[in-house]
Amino acid sequence: MSQQIVTRFAPSPTGYLHIGGARTALFNWLYARGRGGKFLLRIEDTDRERSTPEATAAILQGLRWLGLDWDGEAVSQFARKDRHAEVAHQMLTRGTAYKCFSTPEEIAAFRADQEAKGASYAVFQSPWRDADPATHPDAPYAIRMKAPRTGETVIEDAVQGRVTFRNDQLDDMIVLRSDGTPTYMLAVVVDDHDMGVTHVIRGDDHLNNAARQTMVYQAMGWKIPVWAHIPLIHGPDGKKLSKRHGATAVGDYQAQGYPAAGMRNYLTRLGWAHGDAELFNSAQAMEMFDLSGIGRSPARLDFKKLESTCGWHIARGEDAALLQEVEGYLAAAGRPALTGAQRDLLSRAMYCVKDRAKTFPELLEKAHFALISRPIVADEAAAKALDTVSRGILSELTPRLRNASWTKEALEPILNEMAAAHGIGFGKLAAPLRTALAGRTATPSVFDMMLVIGRDETILRLEDAAA
RNA sequence: GGCCCGUUCGUCUAUCGGUUAGGACACCAGGUUUUCAACCUGGGAAGAGGGGUUCGACUCCCCUACGGGCUGCCA
């Protein structure tokens, strides 16, 4: 009898949504959504010093942009602190935890001492572990997990395989601080249990933690979830991702004009594979995604491949959706919004620009001709195509266009005849036309441009150029 | 220092003891073309090093090197 799958993404709101975190969220989302399960969101804000509402907002915003929708309301871990404390005290009653009166100073001194002795240092062993309650001072205390000192704790990880930890390497971690607040190690377990999380898919920086958390599950007699620790993402140089690699926040990617669908596809393939599948939409990804396809070594970010993947998605995007995403990009990048007329023109131009752009700035550049208004200012290279001879040809062409029917089929012979009449190839005619219509040398086909801006505008631009 | 994880073309990866080690991006060369792209064809390009196990290892084991993670009253 299989239960419903429940996954979660549990970021700590201490900064923007990191690209690595976004991938973790994506994997959880794909796994749950592909199996009719639930994908939950929990904000791990128990660190009151570093957590900010701005960071929480940025994380939600990043997830929304990527289209990773979660079920129900985002849970604040901090809001559940009473429940965490309750569990800590249950552990006390069960004898799987104990009150520790060692002060942070004493612990720091212990560590300093160990370090001074050089070489390897032992895990901190609290003197209060087996103390008689009668000897307990009337002082603040932390609650520590009474972890087994011998034997091993085994993690069955869906990605890493079976990983064994010696218990004497693990200390009695604090589950409830002396100020009564829970630590991460306790909070995650309690929340994951209470929220019914069945699969914990997270960065492998938590692999060691899984052993300690397993002890908490065992201490409480709770069912241990399926672990899946995925390798972190590295920068193009193979080093840990950091600011100097450029974009690390997902917001940066939106501001650089990458489409969300392309990001999802690229990020899915980063560290995960399903045979030769490279390009796919989210529905297909959900179909294929599984934990066994996740690799065990860290993957590097490759912006060229990201771009290529994004180009594929833009080319296949639906015009209206692309237009909407372009507007989101403009806002994120702090660029001026489209006017109503530009929206309209861009929408009409979409068919001939979307299959040649990898990002939205590129798409906008290709659509430049549709977004500008007269007089068209030619850039240096384009201006060269407009000499006396070509101006003459343009002015000769204008009247022919007035009565032509405005389709590529009708326009093509007119332009071809014009070129033939002057003994030049079509390319020689297209160049000045391009300058007149767009002021650029790199544009969509001249026919497409004429079709998009329409007869009147075409004629006006040609007249301007011929003048 | 200790513990844990990893290492196939430049990059992402397939392979789950027997393959001419496959695909994708990137790169190079052609083609197509009205420009830029897109697109099509072809090409070069890989099992970190050393020991084992085996009839046979990229695949299994050990060692080394390198990379990463954890080692907090952070998450």
Coordinates of C-alpha atoms (C1' of nucleotides) in Angstrom, one line a residue:
Chain A
M1 CA 0.0 0.0 0.0
S2 CA 1.8 3.0 -1.2
Q3 CA 1.4 6.3 0.6
Q4 CA 1.3 9.7 -1.2
I5 CA 4.6 11.2 -1.8
V6 CA 5.4 14.4 0.0
T7 CA 8.5 16.4 -0.7
R8 CA 9.5 19.8 0.5
F9 CA 11.9 22.6 -0.1
A10 CA 13.2 24.2 3.1
P11 CA 15.4 27.2 2.5
S12 CA 16.7 29.5 5.2
P13 CA 15.8 33.1 4.5
T14 CA 19.3 34.6 4.9
G15 CA 19.6 35.8 1.3
Y16 CA 18.3 35.5 -2.2
L17 CA 17.4 32.2 -3.7
H18 CA 20.6 30.6 -4.8
I19 CA 20.7 28.8 -8.2
G20 CA 21.7 25.6 -6.3
G21 CA 18.7 26.0 -4.0
A22 CA 16.5 26.5 -7.0
R23 CA 17.7 23.2 -8.5
T24 CA 17.0 21.4 -5.2
A25 CA 13.5 22.9 -5.2
L26 CA 13.1 21.8 -8.8
F27 CA 14.1 18.2 -8.1
N28 CA 11.6 18.1 -5.2
W29 CA 8.9 19.6 -7.3
L30 CA 9.5 17.3 -10.2
Y31 CA 9.5 14.2 -8.0
A32 CA 6.3 15.1 -6.2
R33 CA 4.4 16.5 -9.2
G34 CA 5.4 13.6 -11.4
R35 CA 3.9 11.1 -8.9
G36 CA 0.8 12.9 -7.9
G37 CA 2.4 13.9 -4.6
K38 CA 2.7 17.1 -2.7
F39 CA 5.4 19.7 -2.8
L40 CA 5.6 21.7 0.4
L41 CA 7.6 24.9 1.2
R42 CA 9.0 25.6 4.6
I43 CA 11.0 28.6 5.5
E44 CA 13.7 27.7 8.0
D45 CA 13.8 30.9 9.9
T46 CA 14.9 29.7 13.3
D47 CA 18.0 31.8 13.1
R48 CA 16.5 35.1 14.2
E49 CA 19.8 36.9 13.7
R50 CA 20.2 36.2 10.0
S51 CA 16.6 35.6 8.8
T52 CA 14.9 38.5 7.1
P53 CA 11.4 39.0 5.6
E54 CA 13.1 40.4 2.5
A55 CA 15.0 37.2 1.9
T56 CA 11.8 35.2 2.3
A57 CA 10.1 37.4 -0.2
A58 CA 13.0 37.0 -2.6
I59 CA 12.8 33.2 -2.3
L60 CA 9.1 33.1 -2.9
Q61 CA 9.5 35.4 -5.9
G62 CA 12.3 33.2 -7.3
L63 CA 10.2 30.1 -7.0
R64 CA 7.2 31.7 -8.6
W65 CA 9.3 32.9 -11.5
L66 CA 10.6 29.4 -12.1
G67 CA 7.0 28.2 -12.0
L68 CA 7.7 25.9 -9.0
D69 CA 4.3 26.0 -7.3
W70 CA 4.0 24.6 -3.8
D71 CA 1.0 23.1 -2.0
G72 CA -0.6 25.1 0.7
E73 CA 0.9 28.0 2.6
A74 CA 4.6 28.3 3.2
V75 CA 5.3 27.1 6.7
S76 CA 7.4 29.3 9.0
Q77 CA 9.6 27.0 11.1
F78 CA 10.0 29.7 13.8
A79 CA 6.3 29.7 14.3
R80 CA 6.5 26.1 15.3
K81 CA 9.0 26.6 18.0
D82 CA 6.6 25.5 20.8
R83 CA 6.1 22.2 19.1
H84 CA 9.8 21.8 18.8
A85 CA 10.3 22.5 22.5
E86 CA 7.5 20.0 23.2
V87 CA 9.3 17.3 21.3
A88 CA 12.6 18.1 23.0
H89 CA 10.9 17.6 26.4
Q90 CA 9.4 14.4 25.2
M91 CA 12.8 13.2 24.4
L92 CA 13.8 14.2 27.9
T93 CA 11.0 12.1 29.3
R94 CA 11.9 9.2 27.1
G95 CA 15.5 9.4 28.3
T96 CA 16.8 10.0 24.8
A97 CA 17.9 13.5 25.7
Y98 CA 19.3 15.2 28.8
K99 CA 19.8 18.6 30.3
C100 CA 23.3 20.0 29.7
F101 CA 24.5 22.8 31.9
S102 CA 27.8 23.3 30.2
T103 CA 28.1 26.9 29.1
P104 CA 29.2 27.9 25.6
E105 CA 32.4 29.3 27.3
E106 CA 33.2 25.9 28.7
I107 CA 32.6 24.2 25.4
A108 CA 34.7 26.7 23.6
A109 CA 37.5 26.2 26.2
F110 CA 37.3 22.5 25.6
R111 CA 37.7 22.9 21.9
A112 CA 40.5 25.4 22.3
D113 CA 42.2 22.9 24.6
Q114 CA 41.8 20.1 22.1
E115 CA 43.2 22.2 19.3
A116 CA 46.1 23.3 21.4
K117 CA 47.0 19.6 21.9
G118 CA 47.3 19.5 18.2
A119 CA 46.2 16.8 15.8
S120 CA 42.8 15.3 16.1
Y121 CA 40.2 16.5 18.5
A122 CA 37.5 14.5 20.1
V123 CA 33.8 15.3 19.9
F124 CA 32.6 17.3 22.9
Q125 CA 31.3 15.0 25.6
S126 CA 29.0 16.7 28.1
P127 CA 29.7 15.9 31.7
W128 CA 26.0 16.1 32.3
R129 CA 25.1 13.1 30.1
D130 CA 24.7 10.7 32.9
A131 CA 24.5 13.2 35.8
D132 CA 22.1 12.6 38.6
P133 CA 19.2 15.1 38.3
A134 CA 19.8 15.8 42.0
T135 CA 23.1 17.4 41.1
H136 CA 21.5 19.7 38.5
P137 CA 22.2 23.4 39.3
D138 CA 19.6 26.0 39.1
A139 CA 20.9 27.4 35.9
P140 CA 20.1 27.7 32.2
Y141 CA 20.5 24.5 30.3
A142 CA 20.5 23.2 26.8
I143 CA 18.8 19.9 25.9
R144 CA 21.2 17.5 24.2
M145 CA 20.4 14.4 22.3
K146 CA 21.6 11.3 24.1
A147 CA 23.3 9.8 21.0
P148 CA 24.6 6.3 21.0
R149 CA 28.3 6.2 21.7
T150 CA 29.1 3.0 20.1
G151 CA 28.0 1.2 16.9
E152 CA 27.1 2.8 13.6
T153 CA 24.3 4.8 12.1
V154 CA 23.5 3.8 8.5
I155 CA 21.9 6.1 6.0
E156 CA 20.2 4.4 3.0
D157 CA 20.4 7.2 0.5
A158 CA 18.6 7.1 -2.8
V159 CA 21.5 8.9 -4.5
Q160 CA 24.6 8.2 -2.4
G161 CA 23.8 4.6 -1.6
R162 CA 24.5 3.1 1.8
V163 CA 26.6 5.5 3.9
T164 CA 27.8 4.4 7.3
F165 CA 28.8 6.6 10.2
R166 CA 30.5 5.6 13.3
N167 CA 28.6 6.8 16.3
D168 CA 31.7 7.8 18.2
Q169 CA 32.3 10.4 15.6
L170 CA 29.0 12.1 16.3
D171 CA 28.5 14.2 19.4
D172 CA 25.4 14.7 21.5
M173 CA 24.0 17.5 19.5
I174 CA 21.9 20.2 21.1
V175 CA 18.3 20.0 20.2
L176 CA 17.0 22.9 22.3
R177 CA 19.1 25.9 23.1
S178 CA 19.4 27.3 26.6
D179 CA 17.1 30.1 25.5
G180 CA 14.4 27.5 24.7
T181 CA 14.6 27.8 21.0
P182 CA 15.1 24.7 18.8
T183 CA 18.2 24.0 16.7
Y184 CA 18.0 23.2 13.1
M185 CA 18.8 19.5 13.8
L186 CA 15.6 19.1 15.8
A187 CA 13.4 21.5 13.9
V188 CA 13.8 19.8 10.5
V189 CA 13.0 16.4 11.9
V190 CA 10.0 17.5 13.8
D191 CA 8.7 19.5 10.9
D192 CA 9.4 16.9 8.3
H193 CA 7.6 14.4 10.5
D194 CA 4.6 16.6 11.3
M195 CA 4.3 17.7 7.7
G196 CA 4.3 14.1 6.5
V197 CA 7.4 14.4 4.4
T198 CA 8.2 11.1 2.8
H199 CA 11.3 12.1 0.7
V200 CA 14.0 14.5 1.8
I201 CA 15.8 15.7 -1.3
R202 CA 18.4 18.2 -0.4
G203 CA 22.0 19.2 -1.0
D204 CA 24.7 16.7 0.0
D205 CA 26.1 19.2 2.5
H206 CA 23.4 17.7 4.7
L207 CA 24.6 14.1 4.2
N208 CA 26.4 14.1 7.6
N209 CA 23.4 15.7 9.2
A210 CA 21.2 12.9 8.0
A211 CA 23.0 10.5 10.4
R212 CA 22.2 12.8 13.4
Q213 CA 18.7 13.4 12.2
T214 CA 18.2 9.6 11.9
M215 CA 19.0 9.4 15.6
V216 CA 16.2 11.9 16.4
Y217 CA 13.8 9.9 14.3
Q218 CA 14.8 6.8 16.2
A219 CA 14.7 8.6 19.5
M220 CA 11.1 9.5 18.8
G221 CA 10.2 6.3 17.2
W222 CA 9.2 8.0 14.0
K223 CA 9.5 6.7 10.4
I224 CA 12.6 7.7 8.7
P225 CA 12.0 9.4 5.3
V226 CA 13.7 8.4 2.1
W227 CA 16.9 10.4 1.9
A228 CA 18.3 11.7 -1.4
H229 CA 21.4 13.9 -1.0
I230 CA 22.2 15.6 -4.3
P231 CA 25.6 17.0 -5.2
L232 CA 26.0 20.8 -5.1
I233 CA 26.4 22.9 -8.2
H234 CA 29.9 24.3 -8.9
G235 CA 31.0 27.3 -11.0
P236 CA 32.4 26.9 -14.5
D237 CA 35.9 26.5 -12.9
G238 CA 34.8 23.6 -10.8
K239 CA 35.0 25.6 -7.6
K240 CA 32.2 26.1 -5.2
L241 CA 29.7 28.6 -6.6
S242 CA 30.3 32.1 -5.4
K243 CA 29.6 35.7 -6.3
R244 CA 32.7 35.9 -8.5
H245 CA 31.1 33.4 -10.9
G246 CA 28.6 36.0 -11.8
A247 CA 24.9 35.0 -11.5
T248 CA 24.2 32.9 -8.4
A249 CA 20.8 34.3 -7.6
V250 CA 17.9 33.1 -9.6
G251 CA 16.7 36.7 -9.9
D252 CA 19.9 37.4 -11.8
Y253 CA 18.8 34.9 -14.4
Q254 CA 15.5 36.5 -14.9
A255 CA 17.1 39.9 -15.2
Q256 CA 19.4 38.5 -17.8
G257 CA 16.5 37.3 -19.9
Y258 CA 16.5 33.6 -19.6
P259 CA 13.1 32.0 -19.9
A260 CA 11.8 30.0 -16.9
A261 CA 11.1 26.9 -19.0
G262 CA 14.7 26.9 -20.3
M263 CA 16.0 27.3 -16.8
R264 CA 14.0 24.4 -15.6
N265 CA 15.1 22.2 -18.5
Y266 CA 18.8 23.1 -18.0
L267 CA 18.7 22.7 -14.3
T268 CA 17.0 19.4 -14.5
R269 CA 19.7 18.1 -16.8
L270 CA 22.4 19.4 -14.5
G271 CA 23.3 16.4 -12.4
W272 CA 20.5 14.3 -13.7
A273 CA 20.1 12.3 -16.8
H274 CA 17.6 9.9 -18.4
G275 CA 19.4 8.3 -21.4
D276 CA 19.9 10.8 -24.1
A277 CA 17.0 13.1 -23.2
E278 CA 18.2 16.6 -23.5
L279 CA 15.4 18.9 -24.4
F280 CA 12.0 18.6 -22.9
N281 CA 9.2 20.4 -21.3
S282 CA 8.2 20.1 -17.6
A283 CA 5.4 17.6 -18.3
Q284 CA 8.0 15.3 -19.9
A285 CA 10.5 16.0 -17.2
M286 CA 7.9 14.9 -14.5
E287 CA 7.3 11.8 -16.5
M288 CA 11.0 10.9 -16.7
F289 CA 12.4 12.2 -13.4
D290 CA 13.5 9.8 -10.8
L291 CA 16.0 9.7 -8.0
S292 CA 18.2 7.0 -9.5
G293 CA 19.0 9.3 -12.4
I294 CA 20.8 11.7 -10.2
G295 CA 24.5 11.7 -10.4
R296 CA 26.9 11.6 -7.5
S297 CA 29.4 14.2 -8.5
P298 CA 29.0 18.0 -8.5
A299 CA 28.1 19.5 -11.8
R300 CA 29.5 22.7 -13.2
L301 CA 27.4 25.5 -14.6
D302 CA 27.7 25.9 -18.4
F303 CA 26.2 29.1 -19.6
K304 CA 26.5 28.2 -23.3
K305 CA 24.4 25.1 -22.8
L306 CA 22.0 27.1 -20.7
E307 CA 21.6 29.5 -23.6
S308 CA 21.2 26.8 -26.1
T309 CA 18.5 25.2 -24.0
C310 CA 16.8 28.5 -23.6
G311 CA 16.8 29.1 -27.3
W312 CA 15.0 25.9 -27.9
H313 CA 12.3 26.8 -25.4
I314 CA 11.9 30.3 -26.7
A315 CA 11.5 29.0 -30.3
R316 CA 8.8 26.7 -29.1
G317 CA 7.1 29.1 -26.7
E318 CA 3.6 30.3 -27.3
D319 CA 3.5 33.9 -28.5
A320 CA 1.3 35.3 -25.8
A321 CA 3.2 33.5 -23.1
L322 CA 6.5 34.8 -24.5
L323 CA 5.2 38.3 -24.6
Q324 CA 4.2 38.1 -21.0
E325 CA 7.6 36.7 -20.1
V326 CA 9.4 39.4 -22.0
E327 CA 7.5 42.0 -20.0
G328 CA 8.6 40.3 -16.8
Y329 CA 12.1 40.3 -18.0
L330 CA 11.9 44.1 -18.8
A331 CA 10.7 44.8 -15.3
A332 CA 13.3 42.6 -13.7
A333 CA 16.1 44.1 -15.7
G334 CA 14.9 47.6 -14.9
R335 CA 14.3 48.4 -18.6
P336 CA 11.4 50.6 -19.7
A337 CA 8.1 48.8 -20.2
L338 CA 6.6 48.2 -23.6
T339 CA 4.0 50.8 -24.8
G340 CA 0.7 49.5 -26.0
A341 CA 1.7 49.9 -29.6
Q342 CA 5.0 48.1 -29.0
R343 CA 3.3 45.3 -27.4
D344 CA 1.1 44.9 -30.4
L345 CA 4.0 45.1 -32.8
L346 CA 6.1 42.7 -30.8
S347 CA 3.3 40.3 -30.7
R348 CA 3.0 40.4 -34.4
A349 CA 6.7 40.1 -34.9
M350 CA 7.0 37.2 -32.5
Y351 CA 6.8 34.5 -35.1
C352 CA 9.8 35.7 -37.0
V353 CA 12.1 36.5 -34.0
K354 CA 11.5 33.8 -31.5
D355 CA 13.3 31.0 -33.3
R356 CA 16.4 33.0 -33.6
A357 CA 16.8 34.2 -30.0
K358 CA 18.4 32.4 -27.0
T359 CA 17.4 35.0 -24.5
F360 CA 14.9 37.9 -24.2
P361 CA 17.4 40.7 -24.8
E362 CA 18.4 38.9 -28.0
L363 CA 14.7 38.5 -28.9
L364 CA 14.2 42.2 -28.4
E365 CA 17.3 43.0 -30.5
K366 CA 15.9 40.9 -33.3
A367 CA 12.6 42.7 -32.9
H368 CA 14.2 46.1 -32.9
F369 CA 12.7 47.0 -36.3
A370 CA 9.2 46.5 -34.9
L371 CA 9.8 48.5 -31.7
I372 CA 11.3 51.7 -33.1
S373 CA 9.5 54.5 -34.8
R374 CA 10.4 56.9 -37.6
P375 CA 12.7 58.4 -38.3
I376 CA 14.8 55.3 -38.4
V377 CA 18.4 56.0 -37.5
A378 CA 20.8 53.7 -39.2
D379 CA 23.9 52.4 -37.4
E380 CA 27.2 52.8 -39.0
A381 CA 27.4 49.5 -40.8
A382 CA 23.8 49.7 -42.0
A383 CA 24.3 53.3 -43.3
K384 CA 26.9 52.0 -45.8
A385 CA 24.3 50.1 -47.7
L386 CA 22.5 53.3 -48.5
D387 CA 24.2 54.9 -51.4
T388 CA 22.8 57.1 -54.2
V389 CA 22.1 54.1 -56.4
S390 CA 20.2 52.2 -53.8
R391 CA 18.2 55.2 -52.8
G392 CA 17.1 55.5 -56.4
I393 CA 16.1 51.9 -56.4
L394 CA 14.1 52.3 -53.2
S395 CA 12.2 55.3 -54.5
E396 CA 11.5 53.3 -57.6
L397 CA 10.2 50.5 -55.5
T398 CA 7.8 52.5 -53.3
P399 CA 5.1 53.1 -55.9
R400 CA 5.1 49.4 -56.8
L401 CA 4.3 48.6 -53.2
R402 CA 1.3 50.8 -52.9
N403 CA -1.0 48.5 -54.7
A404 CA 0.6 45.1 -54.0
S405 CA -1.2 42.7 -52.0
W406 CA 0.6 42.5 -48.6
T407 CA 1.7 38.9 -48.5
K408 CA 5.1 37.3 -48.9
E409 CA 3.9 35.5 -52.1
A410 CA 3.0 38.8 -53.7
L411 CA 5.9 40.8 -52.4
E412 CA 8.6 38.4 -53.4
P413 CA 8.2 38.7 -57.2
I414 CA 8.1 42.4 -56.9
L415 CA 11.4 42.6 -55.2
N416 CA 13.0 40.0 -57.4
E417 CA 11.9 41.9 -60.5
M418 CA 13.3 45.1 -59.1
A419 CA 16.6 43.4 -58.5
A420 CA 16.7 41.8 -61.9
A421 CA 15.8 45.1 -63.6
H422 CA 18.9 46.7 -62.1
G423 CA 21.0 43.7 -62.8
I424 CA 21.8 43.0 -59.1
G425 CA 21.3 40.0 -56.9
F426 CA 18.6 40.0 -54.4
G427 CA 21.2 40.5 -51.6
K428 CA 22.1 43.8 -53.1
L429 CA 18.6 45.0 -52.8
A430 CA 17.9 43.5 -49.4
A431 CA 20.8 45.4 -47.8
P432 CA 19.5 48.9 -48.3
L433 CA 16.0 47.7 -47.6
R434 CA 17.1 46.4 -44.3
T435 CA 18.7 49.7 -43.5
A436 CA 15.6 51.6 -44.4
L437 CA 13.3 49.3 -42.4
A438 CA 15.4 48.6 -39.4
G439 CA 18.6 50.7 -39.5
R440 CA 20.5 47.5 -38.8
T441 CA 22.4 44.9 -40.8
A442 CA 21.2 42.0 -38.8
T443 CA 17.4 41.6 -38.9
P444 CA 14.7 39.1 -39.7
S445 CA 14.0 38.6 -43.4
V446 CA 13.0 41.8 -45.2
F447 CA 9.6 40.2 -46.1
D448 CA 8.8 39.4 -42.5
M449 CA 9.7 43.0 -41.5
M450 CA 7.4 44.4 -44.1
L451 CA 4.6 42.1 -43.2
V452 CA 4.9 43.0 -39.5
I453 CA 5.1 46.7 -39.7
G454 CA 2.5 46.9 -42.5
R455 CA 2.3 48.6 -45.9
D456 CA 1.9 52.2 -44.7
E457 CA 4.8 52.1 -42.3
T458 CA 7.0 50.3 -44.9
I459 CA 6.4 52.9 -47.5
L460 CA 7.1 55.7 -45.1
R461 CA 10.3 54.2 -44.0
L462 CA 11.4 53.6 -47.6
E463 CA 10.5 57.2 -48.5
D464 CA 12.5 58.5 -45.5
A465 CA 15.5 56.4 -46.6
A466 CA 15.3 57.4 -50.3
A467 CA 15.0 61.1 -49.5
Chain B
rG1 C1' 43.5 16.7 12.1
rG2 C1' 39.0 13.3 12.0
rC3 C1' 34.7 11.5 9.4
rC4 C1' 31.8 11.3 4.8
rC5 C1' 31.2 12.0 -0.6
rG6 C1' 33.1 12.3 -5.4
rU7 C1' 36.6 11.8 -10.2
rU8 C1' 34.1 9.1 -18.3
rC9 C1' 35.4 14.1 -24.3
rG10 C1' 36.6 21.5 -22.6
rU11 C1' 31.3 21.1 -20.1
rC12 C1' 26.6 18.1 -18.9
rU13 C1' 26.2 13.1 -19.2
rA14 C1' 25.0 7.4 -21.2
rU15 C1' 27.2 2.8 -20.0
rC16 C1' 24.9 -0.6 -14.6
rG17 C1' 31.9 -7.0 -16.5
rG18 C1' 32.4 -8.1 -22.9
rU19 C1' 30.3 -1.4 -26.9
rU20 C1' 34.5 0.8 -32.9
rA21 C1' 32.9 4.0 -25.0
rG22 C1' 26.9 6.7 -27.2
rG23 C1' 24.3 11.7 -27.0
rA24 C1' 24.0 17.0 -26.0
rC25 C1' 26.4 21.9 -25.6
rA26 C1' 30.9 24.2 -27.1
rC27 C1' 34.7 24.0 -30.9
rC28 C1' 36.5 23.2 -36.2
rA29 C1' 35.2 22.3 -41.5
rG30 C1' 31.5 22.2 -45.2
rG31 C1' 26.3 23.1 -46.9
rU32 C1' 21.9 26.1 -47.1
rU33 C1' 20.9 31.4 -47.2
rU34 C1' 18.8 38.3 -48.4
rU35 C1' 21.9 39.9 -43.3
rC36 C1' 22.2 37.8 -38.2
rA37 C1' 20.6 33.6 -36.4
rA38 C1' 18.3 29.0 -37.1
rC39 C1' 18.9 24.6 -39.7
rC40 C1' 21.6 20.3 -42.3
rU41 C1' 26.3 17.2 -43.0
rG42 C1' 31.0 15.9 -41.3
rG43 C1' 35.3 16.1 -37.8
rG44 C1' 38.5 16.3 -33.6
rA45 C1' 37.7 15.2 -28.4
rA46 C1' 37.2 11.1 -22.5
rG47 C1' 37.4 6.5 -18.4
rA48 C1' 42.8 11.0 -12.6
rG49 C1' 47.4 7.6 -11.4
rG50 C1' 48.9 2.9 -9.4
rG51 C1' 47.9 -1.9 -7.7
rG52 C1' 44.6 -6.1 -7.5
rU53 C1' 39.9 -9.6 -8.6
rU54 C1' 38.5 -11.8 -13.3
rC55 C1' 39.0 -15.4 -19.3
rG56 C1' 37.7 -10.1 -19.7
rA57 C1' 37.3 -4.1 -16.4
rC58 C1' 35.1 2.7 -17.2
rU59 C1' 32.1 -0.7 -14.5
rC60 C1' 34.1 -4.7 -8.4
rC61 C1' 38.1 -4.1 -4.3
rC62 C1' 42.5 -1.4 -2.2
rC63 C1' 46.1 2.7 -2.2
rU64 C1' 47.6 7.6 -3.9
rA65 C1' 46.5 12.3 -6.0
rC66 C1' 43.0 16.0 -6.6
rG67 C1' 38.1 18.2 -5.6
rG68 C1' 33.9 18.8 -2.3
rG69 C1' 31.2 18.5 2.4
rC70 C1' 30.6 18.0 7.7
rU71 C1' 33.2 18.6 12.2
rG72 C1' 28.4 25.4 16.0
rC73 C1' 23.6 26.7 21.7
rC74 C1' 24.1 28.4 11.8
rA75 C1' 21.0 26.3 8.6

